[in-house]
Amino acid sequence: MAPMKRPRPHTNEVNSELTGVDSATSNFRGISNKKARVSDSRSSQARRLPARNASSSKDSDGDDSENNAGSRGQRRGLENLEFQEEIQTEDEDLDTERATQMIEERNQRVITNRPAENGIIHSITCINFMCHAKLQVKLGPLMNFIIGRNGSGKSAVLTAITLCLGGRATATNRGQSLKSFIKEGENNATLIVKLKNYGYSGFQQEKYGDWIVVERSFSRTGASSFKLKSDQGAVVSQRKADLDEICDYFALQLDNPMNVLTQDNARQFLNSSDPAEKYRFFVKGVHLEQLDKDYVLLRQVIDNIEIKIETRNGDVSILESKAKKAASRSAISRQFDDMREKIEAYGNQMAWAQVEEQEKIRQEIEDELVRNEEQILAAEKRQLTSERGYEEANASSERAVRTVDEVKEALRPIKNEQERLKADFQKTKDDLQASLREERMIREYMKTARVNIKKANDDIALELRRLEERNGGSHAERLAEIEASRAQATEARRIYEEHNEKLPALEEVRREAEMALQRSKEALEPKRAEIRICEERISNLQRNRNEQASAFPPGMPQLLRAIKEDAGFREQPVGPIGKHIRLLKPVWSSILEKSFGATLNGFIVTSKQDQIRLSGLMRKVNCNNCPVLIGNNTPIDTSNTEPDPEFLTTLRALEIDNDLVAKQLIINNAIEQTILIESREDAEHVMFGGPRLRNVKQCFSLNDAKRGWGVRVALTRGGEASTAPMPAWEGRPRMGTDIEAQIGYQRDNLQHLKRELNGLGSRVREVQAQVLQSRQAIERHHRQKNDLKMQLQECEEKTDKLQEDLDQDSVEGGRLDALRQGLKEAEDEKAHYEHQFEDSVISRDRLNEESAGLRRQLEDISTNLISGEAKLKKAEVELLKLQNQRQAALEAKNSAFDDVNETREERDKTSAKHEAQEALIIDYTRQAEEISARVEVDPGETPDSLDRKLTKLSEDLKRFQKKIGATQEEIEIEAANTHLAFETAKEQVTELQDLADLLKGALMERRARWNKFQRFISARARAQFTYLLSERSFRGMLKTDHVNRLLDLHIEPDETKTSGAGRQTKTLSGGEKSFSTICLLLSLWEAMGSPIRCLDEFDVFMDNVNRDISMNMLITAAERSVGRQFILITPLDISNARHQSKNVKIIKLGDPERGQQVLPFGTSD
């Protein structure tokens, strides 16, 4: 709220009746020229004037007559006042004499001038204004003389003051619009005026402080703006209304031509030949013209009000008749008030019963809201549980995948060895079956031979006993020799058989060497395959440097195109995920690709509907192995969950350009808590060698033995150490990376693989040498076997020879020889079959040993394979189980997210229902309150039961109302409305009459004061003008004819001429005109209250004498005008003025220079 305008003290005034007028202003400047309108509504009672209280209807006639009489009296007073304006009410000579006395008394007093605390100008700054790039002038608080040559900026100072403080461009007589004041070649101009604002009476000291800075900027486009700043430079306001308020507060009448008198205005004021024009200029300068216009407007308002009063008096009689008739009907209708009271009571209860019914519905909705909140809390708990469950299931699934890969890798060589052993075992089994069949045949033959030998031996023994009986004991000795030879043959056979027993061991050595050779050869091909894959990878990297899409599953381009063309997604899916990831460390490419798995092929959506839609597109374009994850845009902060900065984490090794991708990898793969250490030894030392690391779940390291493979190092939940191999990624890299660095890494990997291949070749050659040595050992064994077999044969031949000699010496050689020959043949046949059987047994034993060995190996390897397959099956079952658990956990997690969103949506819907119900209750309550205040509804009553009761009572009342022609409510409303209309109309007439009387009285009082203003200003101006002319021994008079609105000056420069009324201003010289202008201006300034007074080039046409006298007059007047600031402009030198008063400040502006950009600052003395 703006502060109240304070009155200015006048320390140099004695007679307040004559000189107590600072400025003549009016309170009616805000009144529009439109005809005043008086409202007929009842709200006019709130705006009733306090001059008269409302009277009763009984006294209205008398009061109206009295008011009319008073109005006629005031009307006659106005007419008398207007008549008095046409004659002179006072003797001008008497007024002039009194004013002259006052001036003489004031001039005899000693007055000490002092600067005003506020309301004066401290400095003016012009930027790109008129012909000045920058002009700054600092003013003194009292008397200021601005001097300088033409073009130095003297008149620009007054123009800048007028424009900056809200004046119009036309008021300066320098241009028709603001853009005409902008310096040539510039687009904008700025004016800054700094006002003093000291003291307790300053304007809004708490906002502006001790200085108010007014800044006005305008451009050639027509734009213009104001800024009001405090002494600290802060912008307080940009409204022109606030600037106008400041100017009104300090009475800065800058648009008043008498306040800021330019050269053109002074010339027009003095040289105008028309007294009427001079009078108009005079009354405009002292603001009497504005007061006169305000009073004319007030007179029009009074006339309009009186016309309305005459019209309303006829309406009041008609309204009074209607009110009496309606009151009579109302009295008749009140006989059925009991029935109406019941109807009203039931109606009130029915209105509030509906409110209670809606409140019950609201309570049900609030209960539902509580349930919704509980469901949201439960869903959020399930969401947290499902997130933890998914993380655990995902980690378990990854471990199971690695376990399956490890078991499969371990089973591969076992299966190969099993196939080889099966083939060898089947061949040995076939050979063994053939050997067994041959052995059975030989056994039958041997059985027959043994029977024949037994029979032959029996016959020979019988024959020998017979012959022994005949020959004596020589035969026994020879038999003993034969037995000794047979013992040697038996020993030779034992050595031969022991030698044969060493063959299986040699065969085993050979088989082991051959198996090692086979394993070594089998390891060559996978290594060559790895080399081929690495070479292909390098070739692909070189060939497809900028084609990352080819690394993803087939159909990915079609899927991306389908996603782009589909406008049915709530939010565009993000993917494939690998496309949004850039690997900063290529050495970790294979391990991270294997760790992320199919996730890098996947997409991320933000709703279940988008997931279903995207899955349908994948099936449509046949793009498989691309999981669809559901995420949200809620940011995730990992600053408190990451390990120390010294560790490289997966998150720090990646550059991810999408927040959704980063969030999903953090949630699903814990990339912010997975550290990367190249050395396995260092990784195990970090993970197992001390206390458990903060915010670290697992560690990946490079496999020292297998290039491209990795090792996962982690601690189980129980704190046990766990390491697991990670197979190399065999596909193309899906994450973006530095291609050249990736190619370099693959080339290093290729060299390493070639070195491993060379090592495997060397191993093959070593094993081949071992196979050769084992085969040579078997050959030596066979040669020794042959030698031992020959020794055995020699022993057996010796035995046979002795037996043969014995047989030759027998007496009866014919029959014994024949028997022995038969025995020999049987023994030879048996020996033949025994040799065959022995060879068969040896072969069978060998085959049995080989078969047993192969069976044992098969059993062992089958056991290992069964164990491995069981382990694999168990791992696969566990993997399937964990994958199902992971999928279930993911679905549970997504379902939990969906549940949270759905419960929140339900909560929002319920909240919307609650808000709608609240609005409905408010509406019902508002409607019910329009009927009555809240009432208790009778127990058991419902809107329907109340409606039935109301219907019955209403029908009874209608029958009565039908008789009288209207309802009670209509009758009462009609009675109340007619009575209110009558009272309102009567009151409005009274108010209008009071207002008219008040305005008439105010107009009469203000007209009387205006006449006094007119008299005192005129008398003061005449006396002061005559006094100032006498300073140079001039004579003259200021004639004012207020009736005819004329002002004329008569001046006689020659004091020797005592006759005549003086000369017209046209006959005066330039100096005399300027001197007369100064005298007149100082005379009028006495009647004005503005703290600032400006005069431009007041002494241009004066000679030195007139200039000195005028200068002294101006300085003397300024000294007597306490607190007033004077700004006087002259192109002439006035250096002697500083000696006349210490309050004089001379400001000399620098001379203009051709082509200058910035004028030098003015110097002050």
mmCIF file of C-alpha atoms in Angstrom, residues 801-1069:
data_model
loop_
_atom_site.group_PDB
_atom_site.id
_atom_site.type_symbol
_atom_site.label_atom_id
_atom_site.label_comp_id
_atom_site.label_asym_id
_atom_site.label_seq_id
_atom_site.Cartn_x
_atom_site.Cartn_y
_atom_site.Cartn_z
ATOM 1 C CA LYS A 801 64.740 -140.230 -28.349
ATOM 2 C CA LEU A 802 65.433 -142.037 -25.090
ATOM 3 C CA GLN A 803 61.999 -143.545 -25.157
ATOM 4 C CA GLU A 804 62.548 -144.589 -28.722
ATOM 5 C CA ASP A 805 65.898 -146.285 -27.838
ATOM 6 C CA LEU A 806 64.227 -148.050 -24.998
ATOM 7 C CA ASP A 807 61.615 -149.248 -27.291
ATOM 8 C CA GLN A 808 64.262 -150.496 -29.824
ATOM 9 C CA ASP A 809 65.952 -152.602 -27.199
ATOM 10 C CA SER A 810 62.860 -154.451 -26.251
ATOM 11 C CA VAL A 811 63.060 -158.247 -26.894
ATOM 12 C CA GLU A 812 59.909 -158.505 -28.646
ATOM 13 C CA GLY A 813 59.945 -155.387 -30.513
ATOM 14 C CA GLY A 814 57.202 -156.205 -32.916
ATOM 15 C CA ARG A 815 54.183 -156.098 -30.655
ATOM 16 C CA LEU A 816 55.683 -153.561 -28.172
ATOM 17 C CA ASP A 817 56.857 -151.382 -31.015
ATOM 18 C CA ALA A 818 53.471 -151.435 -32.535
ATOM 19 C CA LEU A 819 51.949 -150.535 -29.199
ATOM 20 C CA ARG A 820 54.483 -147.835 -28.662
ATOM 21 C CA GLN A 821 53.974 -146.607 -32.172
ATOM 22 C CA GLY A 822 50.280 -146.385 -31.500
ATOM 23 C CA LEU A 823 51.049 -144.636 -28.201
ATOM 24 C CA LYS A 824 53.407 -142.274 -29.978
ATOM 25 C CA GLU A 825 50.857 -141.494 -32.567
ATOM 26 C CA ALA A 826 48.278 -140.897 -29.889
ATOM 27 C CA GLU A 827 50.722 -138.770 -27.897
ATOM 28 C CA ASP A 828 51.743 -136.864 -31.035
ATOM 29 C CA GLU A 829 48.127 -136.310 -31.798
ATOM 30 C CA LYS A 830 47.572 -135.226 -28.189
ATOM 31 C CA ALA A 831 50.677 -133.050 -28.262
ATOM 32 C CA HIS A 832 49.475 -131.549 -31.498
ATOM 33 C CA TYR A 833 46.151 -130.835 -29.976
ATOM 34 C CA GLU A 834 47.794 -129.669 -26.767
ATOM 35 C CA HIS A 835 49.921 -127.255 -28.738
ATOM 36 C CA GLN A 836 46.858 -126.084 -30.538
ATOM 37 C CA PHE A 837 44.997 -125.901 -27.230
ATOM 38 C CA GLU A 838 47.913 -124.108 -25.618
ATOM 39 C CA ASP A 839 47.995 -121.603 -28.417
ATOM 40 C CA SER A 840 44.265 -121.277 -28.147
ATOM 41 C CA VAL A 841 44.455 -120.859 -24.390
ATOM 42 C CA ILE A 842 47.214 -118.334 -24.745
ATOM 43 C CA SER A 843 45.189 -116.552 -27.365
ATOM 44 C CA ARG A 844 42.095 -116.876 -25.202
ATOM 45 C CA ASP A 845 43.932 -115.676 -22.132
ATOM 46 C CA ARG A 846 45.353 -112.849 -24.070
ATOM 47 C CA LEU A 847 41.946 -112.009 -25.457
ATOM 48 C CA ASN A 848 40.431 -112.467 -22.002
ATOM 49 C CA GLU A 849 43.041 -110.213 -20.531
ATOM 50 C CA GLU A 850 42.507 -107.718 -23.289
ATOM 51 C CA SER A 851 38.753 -108.081 -22.947
ATOM 52 C CA ALA A 852 38.966 -107.847 -19.175
ATOM 53 C CA GLY A 853 41.227 -104.865 -19.448
ATOM 54 C CA LEU A 854 38.920 -103.273 -21.974
ATOM 55 C CA ARG A 855 35.941 -104.232 -19.828
ATOM 56 C CA ARG A 856 37.577 -102.738 -16.787
ATOM 57 C CA GLN A 857 38.436 -99.635 -18.765
ATOM 58 C CA LEU A 858 34.918 -99.542 -20.170
ATOM 59 C CA GLU A 859 33.507 -100.119 -16.740
ATOM 60 C CA ASP A 860 35.747 -97.448 -15.289
ATOM 61 C CA ILE A 861 35.048 -95.041 -18.094
ATOM 62 C CA SER A 862 31.373 -96.009 -18.070
ATOM 63 C CA THR A 863 31.362 -95.472 -14.363
ATOM 64 C CA ASN A 864 33.026 -92.123 -14.903
ATOM 65 C CA LEU A 865 30.707 -91.393 -17.813
ATOM 66 C CA ILE A 866 27.665 -92.501 -15.881
ATOM 67 C CA SER A 867 28.853 -90.441 -12.973
ATOM 68 C CA GLY A 868 29.584 -87.558 -15.290
ATOM 69 C CA GLU A 869 26.292 -87.956 -17.146
ATOM 70 C CA ALA A 870 24.500 -88.269 -13.862
ATOM 71 C CA LYS A 871 26.327 -85.188 -12.731
ATOM 72 C CA LEU A 872 25.505 -83.549 -16.070
ATOM 73 C CA LYS A 873 21.894 -84.659 -15.846
ATOM 74 C CA LYS A 874 21.765 -83.477 -12.312
ATOM 75 C CA ALA A 875 23.397 -80.208 -13.366
ATOM 76 C CA GLU A 876 21.011 -79.875 -16.320
ATOM 77 C CA VAL A 877 18.061 -80.727 -14.126
ATOM 78 C CA GLU A 878 19.366 -78.234 -11.614
ATOM 79 C CA LEU A 879 19.940 -75.730 -14.426
ATOM 80 C CA LEU A 880 16.458 -76.303 -15.783
ATOM 81 C CA LYS A 881 15.113 -76.031 -12.302
ATOM 82 C CA LEU A 882 17.104 -72.861 -11.628
ATOM 83 C CA GLN A 883 16.198 -71.424 -15.036
ATOM 84 C CA ASN A 884 12.588 -72.174 -14.297
ATOM 85 C CA GLN A 885 13.083 -70.621 -10.881
ATOM 86 C CA ARG A 886 14.830 -67.651 -12.510
ATOM 87 C CA GLN A 887 12.037 -67.328 -15.064
ATOM 88 C CA ALA A 888 9.501 -67.738 -12.303
ATOM 89 C CA ALA A 889 11.413 -65.198 -10.204
ATOM 90 C CA LEU A 890 11.566 -62.836 -13.204
ATOM 91 C CA GLU A 891 7.877 -63.332 -13.845
ATOM 92 C CA ALA A 892 7.231 -62.903 -10.139
ATOM 93 C CA LYS A 893 9.351 -59.764 -10.164
ATOM 94 C CA ASN A 894 7.554 -58.416 -13.237
ATOM 95 C CA SER A 895 4.270 -59.503 -11.735
ATOM 96 C CA ALA A 896 5.213 -57.748 -8.496
ATOM 97 C CA PHE A 897 6.010 -54.593 -10.444
ATOM 98 C CA ASP A 898 2.725 -54.982 -12.307
ATOM 99 C CA ASP A 899 0.922 -55.610 -9.024
ATOM 100 C CA VAL A 900 2.425 -52.456 -7.531
ATOM 101 C CA ASN A 901 1.450 -50.461 -10.603
ATOM 102 C CA GLU A 902 -1.984 -52.031 -10.725
ATOM 103 C CA THR A 903 -2.596 -51.468 -7.018
ATOM 104 C CA ARG A 904 -1.400 -47.904 -7.388
ATOM 105 C CA GLU A 905 -3.699 -47.458 -10.361
ATOM 106 C CA GLU A 906 -6.513 -48.931 -8.293
ATOM 107 C CA ARG A 907 -5.574 -46.589 -5.466
ATOM 108 C CA ASP A 908 -5.555 -43.679 -7.927
ATOM 109 C CA LYS A 909 -8.925 -44.729 -9.299
ATOM 110 C CA THR A 910 -10.266 -45.038 -5.772
ATOM 111 C CA SER A 911 -8.759 -41.634 -4.927
ATOM 112 C CA ALA A 912 -10.433 -40.206 -8.006
ATOM 113 C CA LYS A 913 -13.684 -41.824 -6.900
ATOM 114 C CA HIS A 914 -13.121 -40.386 -3.427
ATOM 115 C CA GLU A 915 -12.464 -36.926 -4.853
ATOM 116 C CA ALA A 916 -15.535 -37.227 -7.074
ATOM 117 C CA GLN A 917 -17.558 -38.417 -4.088
ATOM 118 C CA GLU A 918 -16.185 -35.525 -1.997
ATOM 119 C CA ALA A 919 -17.222 -33.117 -4.739
ATOM 120 C CA LEU A 920 -20.609 -34.810 -4.899
ATOM 121 C CA ILE A 921 -21.000 -34.544 -1.106
ATOM 122 C CA ILE A 922 -19.935 -30.894 -1.240
ATOM 123 C CA ASP A 923 -22.501 -30.307 -3.967
ATOM 124 C CA TYR A 924 -25.184 -32.209 -2.023
ATOM 125 C CA THR A 925 -24.196 -30.348 1.147
ATOM 126 C CA ARG A 926 -24.248 -27.008 -0.652
ATOM 127 C CA GLN A 927 -27.693 -27.757 -2.028
ATOM 128 C CA ALA A 928 -28.843 -29.019 1.371
ATOM 129 C CA GLU A 929 -27.439 -25.923 3.104
ATOM 130 C CA GLU A 930 -29.378 -23.798 0.648
ATOM 131 C CA ILE A 931 -32.466 -25.551 1.996
ATOM 132 C CA SER A 932 -31.565 -25.499 5.698
ATOM 133 C CA ALA A 933 -28.809 -25.919 8.257
ATOM 134 C CA ARG A 934 -27.892 -29.530 8.997
ATOM 135 C CA VAL A 935 -30.613 -31.424 10.816
ATOM 136 C CA GLU A 936 -30.776 -34.879 12.359
ATOM 137 C CA VAL A 937 -32.590 -37.446 10.258
ATOM 138 C CA ASP A 938 -35.183 -39.443 12.187
ATOM 139 C CA PRO A 939 -34.050 -43.031 12.893
ATOM 140 C CA GLY A 940 -35.146 -45.471 10.219
ATOM 141 C CA GLU A 941 -35.896 -42.737 7.718
ATOM 142 C CA THR A 942 -34.482 -42.944 4.223
ATOM 143 C CA PRO A 943 -34.756 -40.587 1.248
ATOM 144 C CA ASP A 944 -37.457 -42.861 -0.203
ATOM 145 C CA SER A 945 -39.573 -42.945 2.967
ATOM 146 C CA LEU A 946 -39.230 -39.198 3.406
ATOM 147 C CA ASP A 947 -40.120 -38.704 -0.233
ATOM 148 C CA ARG A 948 -43.352 -40.672 0.229
ATOM 149 C CA LYS A 949 -44.311 -38.538 3.236
ATOM 150 C CA LEU A 950 -43.467 -35.363 1.393
ATOM 151 C CA THR A 951 -45.515 -36.479 -1.589
ATOM 152 C CA LYS A 952 -48.618 -37.067 0.559
ATOM 153 C CA LEU A 953 -48.302 -33.735 2.422
ATOM 154 C CA SER A 954 -47.523 -31.894 -0.808
ATOM 155 C CA GLU A 955 -50.628 -33.277 -2.458
ATOM 156 C CA ASP A 956 -52.724 -32.090 0.509
ATOM 157 C CA LEU A 957 -51.081 -28.675 0.313
ATOM 158 C CA LYS A 958 -51.587 -28.473 -3.441
ATOM 159 C CA ARG A 959 -55.283 -28.899 -3.012
ATOM 160 C CA PHE A 960 -55.293 -25.856 -0.719
ATOM 161 C CA GLN A 961 -52.941 -23.936 -2.974
ATOM 162 C CA LYS A 962 -55.192 -24.686 -5.885
ATOM 163 C CA LYS A 963 -57.907 -22.863 -4.048
ATOM 164 C CA ILE A 964 -55.796 -19.745 -3.449
ATOM 165 C CA GLY A 965 -53.953 -19.939 -6.811
ATOM 166 C CA ALA A 966 -50.308 -20.237 -5.619
ATOM 167 C CA THR A 967 -48.055 -22.012 -3.182
ATOM 168 C CA GLN A 968 -47.168 -20.608 0.205
ATOM 169 C CA GLU A 969 -43.571 -20.279 -0.893
ATOM 170 C CA GLU A 970 -44.564 -18.409 -4.017
ATOM 171 C CA ILE A 971 -46.856 -16.139 -1.978
ATOM 172 C CA GLU A 972 -44.171 -15.474 0.642
ATOM 173 C CA ILE A 973 -41.519 -14.929 -2.025
ATOM 174 C CA GLU A 974 -43.834 -12.548 -3.838
ATOM 175 C CA ALA A 975 -44.582 -10.663 -0.601
ATOM 176 C CA ALA A 976 -40.917 -10.530 0.357
ATOM 177 C CA ASN A 977 -39.806 -9.525 -3.127
ATOM 178 C CA THR A 978 -42.408 -6.810 -3.502
ATOM 179 C CA HIS A 979 -41.651 -5.465 -0.017
ATOM 180 C CA LEU A 980 -37.914 -5.656 -0.673
ATOM 181 C CA ALA A 981 -38.325 -3.973 -4.058
ATOM 182 C CA PHE A 982 -40.370 -1.216 -2.450
ATOM 183 C CA GLU A 983 -37.908 -0.693 0.409
ATOM 184 C CA THR A 984 -34.963 -0.878 -1.952
ATOM 185 C CA ALA A 985 -36.424 1.617 -4.377
ATOM 186 C CA LYS A 986 -37.332 3.991 -1.551
ATOM 187 C CA GLU A 987 -33.893 3.595 -0.020
ATOM 188 C CA GLN A 988 -32.204 4.147 -3.383
ATOM 189 C CA VAL A 989 -34.176 7.339 -3.891
ATOM 190 C CA THR A 990 -33.119 8.455 -0.426
ATOM 191 C CA GLU A 991 -29.506 7.532 -1.126
ATOM 192 C CA LEU A 992 -29.534 9.296 -4.475
ATOM 193 C CA GLN A 993 -31.015 12.389 -2.853
ATOM 194 C CA ASP A 994 -28.387 12.273 -0.077
ATOM 195 C CA LEU A 995 -25.675 11.819 -2.654
ATOM 196 C CA ALA A 996 -26.960 14.690 -4.744
ATOM 197 C CA ASP A 997 -27.131 16.940 -1.669
ATOM 198 C CA LEU A 998 -23.658 15.907 -0.594
ATOM 199 C CA LEU A 999 -22.202 16.510 -4.054
ATOM 200 C CA LYS A 1000 -23.947 19.859 -4.325
ATOM 201 C CA GLY A 1001 -22.562 20.945 -0.999
ATOM 202 C CA ALA A 1002 -19.111 19.736 -1.958
ATOM 203 C CA LEU A 1003 -19.332 21.523 -5.303
ATOM 204 C CA MET A 1004 -20.402 24.769 -3.663
ATOM 205 C CA GLU A 1005 -17.577 24.546 -1.125
ATOM 206 C CA ARG A 1006 -15.002 23.669 -3.770
ATOM 207 C CA ARG A 1007 -16.223 26.423 -6.084
ATOM 208 C CA ALA A 1008 -15.856 28.895 -3.240
ATOM 209 C CA ARG A 1009 -12.323 27.628 -2.547
ATOM 210 C CA TRP A 1010 -11.552 27.698 -6.254
ATOM 211 C CA ASN A 1011 -12.565 31.351 -6.348
ATOM 212 C CA LYS A 1012 -10.244 31.991 -3.406
ATOM 213 C CA PHE A 1013 -7.408 30.109 -5.170
ATOM 214 C CA GLN A 1014 -8.063 32.167 -8.250
ATOM 215 C CA ARG A 1015 -8.066 35.429 -6.276
ATOM 216 C CA PHE A 1016 -5.006 34.660 -4.147
ATOM 217 C CA ILE A 1017 -2.913 33.277 -7.025
ATOM 218 C CA SER A 1018 -3.821 36.250 -9.209
ATOM 219 C CA ALA A 1019 -3.180 38.784 -6.457
ATOM 220 C CA ARG A 1020 0.105 37.125 -5.450
ATOM 221 C CA ALA A 1021 1.214 36.946 -9.080
ATOM 222 C CA ARG A 1022 0.316 40.631 -9.706
ATOM 223 C CA ALA A 1023 2.115 41.840 -6.580
ATOM 224 C CA GLN A 1024 5.166 39.662 -7.149
ATOM 225 C CA PHE A 1025 5.318 40.636 -10.829
ATOM 226 C CA THR A 1026 5.211 44.344 -9.983
ATOM 227 C CA TYR A 1027 7.830 43.850 -7.272
ATOM 228 C CA LEU A 1028 10.217 41.969 -9.525
ATOM 229 C CA LEU A 1029 9.871 44.517 -12.353
ATOM 230 C CA SER A 1030 10.867 47.229 -9.913
ATOM 231 C CA GLU A 1031 14.208 45.467 -9.420
ATOM 232 C CA ARG A 1032 15.228 47.080 -12.739
ATOM 233 C CA SER A 1033 13.085 50.172 -12.335
ATOM 234 C CA PHE A 1034 10.477 48.790 -14.727
ATOM 235 C CA ARG A 1035 6.850 49.464 -14.287
ATOM 236 C CA GLY A 1036 4.115 47.130 -15.307
ATOM 237 C CA MET A 1037 0.989 45.260 -14.408
ATOM 238 C CA LEU A 1038 -0.520 41.797 -14.783
ATOM 239 C CA LYS A 1039 -4.177 42.078 -15.769
ATOM 240 C CA THR A 1040 -6.400 39.031 -15.221
ATOM 241 C CA ASP A 1041 -10.024 38.900 -16.338
ATOM 242 C CA HIS A 1042 -11.392 35.641 -14.896
ATOM 243 C CA VAL A 1043 -14.881 36.293 -16.190
ATOM 244 C CA ASN A 1044 -13.767 36.556 -19.790
ATOM 245 C CA ARG A 1045 -10.708 34.310 -19.171
ATOM 246 C CA LEU A 1046 -8.141 36.843 -20.368
ATOM 247 C CA LEU A 1047 -4.566 37.557 -19.257
ATOM 248 C CA ASP A 1048 -2.598 40.547 -20.466
ATOM 249 C CA LEU A 1049 0.789 42.076 -19.610
ATOM 250 C CA HIS A 1050 1.689 45.756 -19.721
ATOM 251 C CA ILE A 1051 5.327 46.732 -19.123
ATOM 252 C CA GLU A 1052 6.995 50.122 -19.186
ATOM 253 C CA PRO A 1053 10.821 49.842 -19.191
ATOM 254 C CA ASP A 1054 11.207 53.611 -18.909
ATOM 255 C CA GLU A 1055 10.545 54.604 -15.322
ATOM 256 C CA THR A 1056 10.472 58.295 -16.271
ATOM 257 C CA LYS A 1057 7.213 57.778 -18.018
ATOM 258 C CA THR A 1058 4.563 58.088 -15.356
ATOM 259 C CA SER A 1059 1.561 58.152 -17.622
ATOM 260 C CA GLY A 1060 -0.022 55.408 -19.689
ATOM 261 C CA ALA A 1061 -0.819 51.791 -19.038
ATOM 262 C CA GLY A 1062 2.537 50.520 -20.352
ATOM 263 C CA ARG A 1063 3.613 48.777 -23.530
ATOM 264 C CA GLN A 1064 2.611 45.444 -25.053
ATOM 265 C CA THR A 1065 5.213 42.647 -24.936
ATOM 266 C CA LYS A 1066 5.599 42.690 -28.709
ATOM 267 C CA THR A 1067 7.157 46.138 -28.537
ATOM 268 C CA LEU A 1068 9.835 45.059 -26.041
ATOM 269 C CA SER A 1069 13.391 44.255 -26.964
#
